[in-house]
């Protein structure tokens, strides 16, 4: 029997909760249409294959072509959408273990943000900029093109910014740098710290 294998994640906030940084209209398209399409495509592609019983991280490390692209984009977007909280929340600065690691590996939170924004702004074409931890807990920033995810490099992904134009064109038009700079206002550092320490 054909069923739904992968499903759209539920957002932990309402679709207008990230305004004015990300508009409800962008969430409706980015989450409701782009991410939904990746989920629908992957379900069609994996039906009856060895991949239908695998977690996304495993599919991404073992597949290529359409299955890799759709599984990678679901994994990327799940980590992306789950890392936000409304502007009024009180978790938009890092604390605890993740703050200690940022200070150790980048010098300061401001220096980290500057390097992260610079790598997001200079990534040519579509892709993602990531903060990840290596197997020793050292933090690294990487640029990944298209559907790629740092798990394929043996890294643990912690935080990401989507630099595909669909992530920002409704709200920021061509101003990618302004979009990246604004996203710090909605990053939920409790969630990033949880990913780092788990
Ligand atoms: Mn996207």
Short mmCIF file of C-alpha atoms and ligand atoms in Angstrom, two decimals:
data_model
loop_
_atom_site.label_atom_id
_atom_site.label_comp_id
_atom_site.label_asym_id
_atom_site.label_seq_id
_atom_site.Cartn_x
_atom_site.Cartn_y
_atom_site.Cartn_z
CA UNK A 1 0.00 0.00 0.00
CA UNK A 2 1.28 3.44 -0.90
CA UNK A 3 1.22 5.84 2.01
CA UNK A 4 2.81 9.05 3.12
CA UNK A 5 6.37 8.23 4.14
CA UNK A 6 7.75 11.66 4.92
CA UNK A 7 5.55 14.51 6.10
CA UNK A 8 5.75 18.27 6.42
CA UNK A 9 7.09 19.27 9.86
CA UNK A 10 4.75 21.28 12.09
CA UNK A 11 6.03 24.80 12.81
CA UNK A 12 6.45 25.66 16.51
CA UNK A 13 5.03 29.19 15.81
CA UNK A 14 2.20 30.72 13.79
CA UNK A 15 2.83 31.72 10.16
CA UNK A 16 2.86 35.44 11.01
CA UNK A 17 4.97 35.05 14.17
CA UNK A 18 8.32 35.94 12.57
CA UNK A 19 7.19 39.29 11.16
CA UNK A 20 8.66 41.73 10.34
CA UNK A 21 11.85 39.70 9.75
CA UNK A 22 10.09 36.99 7.69
CA UNK A 23 6.59 37.83 6.47
CA UNK A 24 3.59 35.53 6.62
CA UNK A 25 3.56 35.54 2.81
CA UNK A 26 7.14 34.24 2.69
CA UNK A 27 6.28 31.48 5.20
CA UNK A 28 3.21 30.56 3.13
CA UNK A 29 5.36 30.10 0.03
CA UNK A 30 8.65 28.89 1.54
CA UNK A 31 7.15 26.43 4.05
CA UNK A 32 3.71 25.83 2.56
CA UNK A 33 4.74 25.44 -1.09
CA UNK A 34 8.51 24.95 -1.52
CA UNK A 35 9.03 22.60 1.44
CA UNK A 36 5.72 20.81 0.80
CA UNK A 37 6.84 20.17 -2.79
CA UNK A 38 10.15 18.64 -1.66
CA UNK A 39 8.19 16.35 0.70
CA UNK A 40 5.73 15.33 -2.05
CA UNK A 41 8.57 14.73 -4.54
CA UNK A 42 10.60 12.62 -2.11
CA UNK A 43 7.58 10.47 -1.23
CA UNK A 44 7.05 9.71 -4.94
CA UNK A 45 10.75 9.02 -5.56
CA UNK A 46 11.45 6.69 -2.61
CA UNK A 47 8.29 4.58 -2.81
CA UNK A 48 9.35 0.97 -3.24
CA UNK A 49 13.09 1.73 -2.90
CA UNK A 50 15.62 0.99 -0.16
CA UNK A 51 15.38 4.65 0.89
CA UNK A 52 11.76 4.62 2.05
CA UNK A 53 12.65 3.32 5.54
CA UNK A 54 15.72 5.51 6.10
CA UNK A 55 15.98 8.71 8.15
CA UNK A 56 16.73 11.81 6.07
CA UNK A 57 20.37 12.04 7.26
CA UNK A 58 21.02 8.52 5.99
CA UNK A 59 19.31 9.15 2.65
CA UNK A 60 21.45 12.26 2.19
CA UNK A 61 24.65 10.29 2.81
CA UNK A 62 23.71 7.37 0.52
CA UNK A 63 21.74 8.83 -2.41
CA UNK A 64 22.27 11.08 -5.38
CA UNK A 65 20.20 12.83 -8.05
CA UNK A 66 16.56 13.58 -7.35
CA UNK A 67 16.34 11.60 -4.13
CA UNK A 68 19.42 13.38 -2.72
CA UNK A 69 18.14 16.80 -3.79
CA UNK A 70 14.69 16.43 -2.26
CA UNK A 71 15.85 14.66 0.94
CA UNK A 72 18.63 17.24 1.39
CA UNK A 73 16.21 20.12 0.99
CA UNK A 74 13.79 18.62 3.54
CA UNK A 75 16.61 18.09 6.06
CA UNK A 76 17.93 21.62 5.44
CA UNK A 77 14.51 23.28 5.74
CA UNK A 78 13.53 21.29 8.86
CA UNK A 79 16.67 22.55 10.63
CA UNK A 80 16.03 26.06 9.26
CA UNK A 81 12.38 26.46 10.25
CA UNK A 82 12.82 24.87 13.69
CA UNK A 83 15.58 27.33 14.71
CA UNK A 84 13.40 30.48 14.86
CA UNK A 85 11.34 32.22 17.52
CA UNK A 86 9.43 35.54 17.43
CA UNK A 87 11.36 38.81 17.77
CA UNK A 88 9.86 39.39 21.23
CA UNK A 89 11.29 36.11 22.59
CA UNK A 90 14.24 36.35 24.96
CA UNK A 91 16.48 33.71 23.37
CA UNK A 92 18.17 35.68 20.59
CA UNK A 93 21.64 35.78 22.13
CA UNK A 94 23.74 32.65 22.72
CA UNK A 95 24.33 31.44 26.26
CA UNK A 96 26.03 28.49 27.92
CA UNK A 97 28.09 25.92 26.02
CA UNK A 98 27.38 27.35 22.56
CA UNK A 99 28.46 30.85 23.66
CA UNK A 100 31.68 29.46 25.16
CA UNK A 101 32.41 27.59 21.91
CA UNK A 102 31.70 30.69 19.78
CA UNK A 103 34.05 32.80 21.88
CA UNK A 104 36.73 30.10 21.76
CA UNK A 105 36.53 29.44 17.99
CA UNK A 106 35.66 32.90 16.57
CA UNK A 107 36.85 35.33 19.26
CA UNK A 108 33.43 36.89 19.94
CA UNK A 109 29.75 36.65 18.98
CA UNK A 110 30.11 39.76 16.81
CA UNK A 111 33.12 38.27 14.97
CA UNK A 112 31.17 35.04 14.41
CA UNK A 113 28.16 36.93 13.03
CA UNK A 114 30.35 38.96 10.68
CA UNK A 115 32.03 35.84 9.23
CA UNK A 116 28.68 34.02 8.94
CA UNK A 117 27.02 36.92 7.11
CA UNK A 118 30.06 37.32 4.84
CA UNK A 119 29.99 33.64 3.88
CA UNK A 120 26.22 33.82 3.25
CA UNK A 121 26.49 36.95 1.16
CA UNK A 122 29.36 35.66 -1.00
CA UNK A 123 27.95 32.18 -1.70
CA UNK A 124 27.42 32.27 -5.47
CA UNK A 125 24.00 31.05 -6.59
CA UNK A 126 21.64 28.92 -4.51
CA UNK A 127 22.65 27.24 -1.26
CA UNK A 128 23.03 27.46 2.48
CA UNK A 129 25.54 28.86 4.99
CA UNK A 130 25.96 26.68 8.09
CA UNK A 131 27.38 26.72 11.58
CA UNK A 132 28.35 23.15 12.47
CA UNK A 133 30.38 21.26 15.06
CA UNK A 134 33.08 18.78 14.12
CA UNK A 135 33.61 15.50 16.01
CA UNK A 136 35.69 17.33 18.65
CA UNK A 137 33.03 20.02 19.20
CA UNK A 138 34.98 22.70 17.30
CA UNK A 139 32.70 25.12 15.46
CA UNK A 140 33.04 25.72 11.72
CA UNK A 141 31.18 27.83 9.16
CA UNK A 142 30.69 26.23 5.74
CA UNK A 143 29.02 27.18 2.48
CA UNK A 144 26.94 24.41 0.91
CA UNK A 145 25.52 24.72 -2.61
CA UNK A 146 22.01 23.70 -3.69
CA UNK A 147 20.68 20.86 -1.46
CA UNK A 148 23.93 19.96 0.31
CA UNK A 149 24.12 19.58 4.10
CA UNK A 150 27.23 19.48 6.36
CA UNK A 151 26.32 15.93 7.50
CA UNK A 152 27.92 14.72 4.26
CA UNK A 153 31.24 16.13 5.58
CA UNK A 154 30.89 14.40 8.96
CA UNK A 155 29.77 17.63 10.67
CA UNK A 156 26.82 18.18 13.02
CA UNK A 157 24.66 21.02 11.63
CA UNK A 158 23.60 23.60 14.24
CA UNK A 159 22.36 26.77 12.56
CA UNK A 160 21.69 27.73 8.95
CA UNK A 161 20.63 30.57 6.69
CA UNK A 162 18.97 29.75 3.37
CA UNK A 163 20.36 31.87 0.54
CA UNK A 164 18.12 30.50 -2.20
CA UNK A 165 16.28 33.54 -3.58
CA UNK A 166 12.90 32.01 -2.57
CA UNK A 167 13.92 32.56 1.09
CA UNK A 168 14.08 36.35 0.80
CA UNK A 169 12.85 37.71 -2.53
CA UNK A 170 9.28 38.51 -1.43
CA UNK A 171 10.44 40.54 1.59
CA UNK A 172 13.92 41.80 0.66
CA UNK A 173 13.97 41.53 -3.17
CA UNK A 174 17.67 41.30 -4.16
CA UNK A 175 18.99 42.46 -0.76
CA UNK A 176 20.39 39.15 0.47
CA UNK A 177 22.83 40.77 2.93
CA UNK A 178 20.03 42.78 4.58
CA UNK A 179 17.96 39.61 4.96
CA UNK A 180 20.83 37.69 6.57
CA UNK A 181 21.57 40.55 8.95
CA UNK A 182 17.90 40.69 10.00
CA UNK A 183 17.66 36.95 10.73
CA UNK A 184 19.73 37.28 13.94
CA UNK A 185 16.61 38.90 15.50
CA UNK A 186 14.72 35.57 15.30
CA UNK A 187 17.40 32.91 15.88
CA UNK A 188 16.42 30.75 18.88
CA UNK A 189 19.78 30.17 20.58
CA UNK A 190 18.21 27.79 23.13
CA UNK A 191 17.53 25.47 20.18
CA UNK A 192 21.05 25.95 18.72
CA UNK A 193 22.57 25.21 22.15
CA UNK A 194 20.37 22.10 22.44
CA UNK A 195 21.63 20.84 19.07
CA UNK A 196 25.23 21.55 20.09
CA UNK A 197 25.05 19.81 23.46
CA UNK A 198 22.82 16.82 22.62
MN1 LIG B 1 14.46 27.36 1.00
#
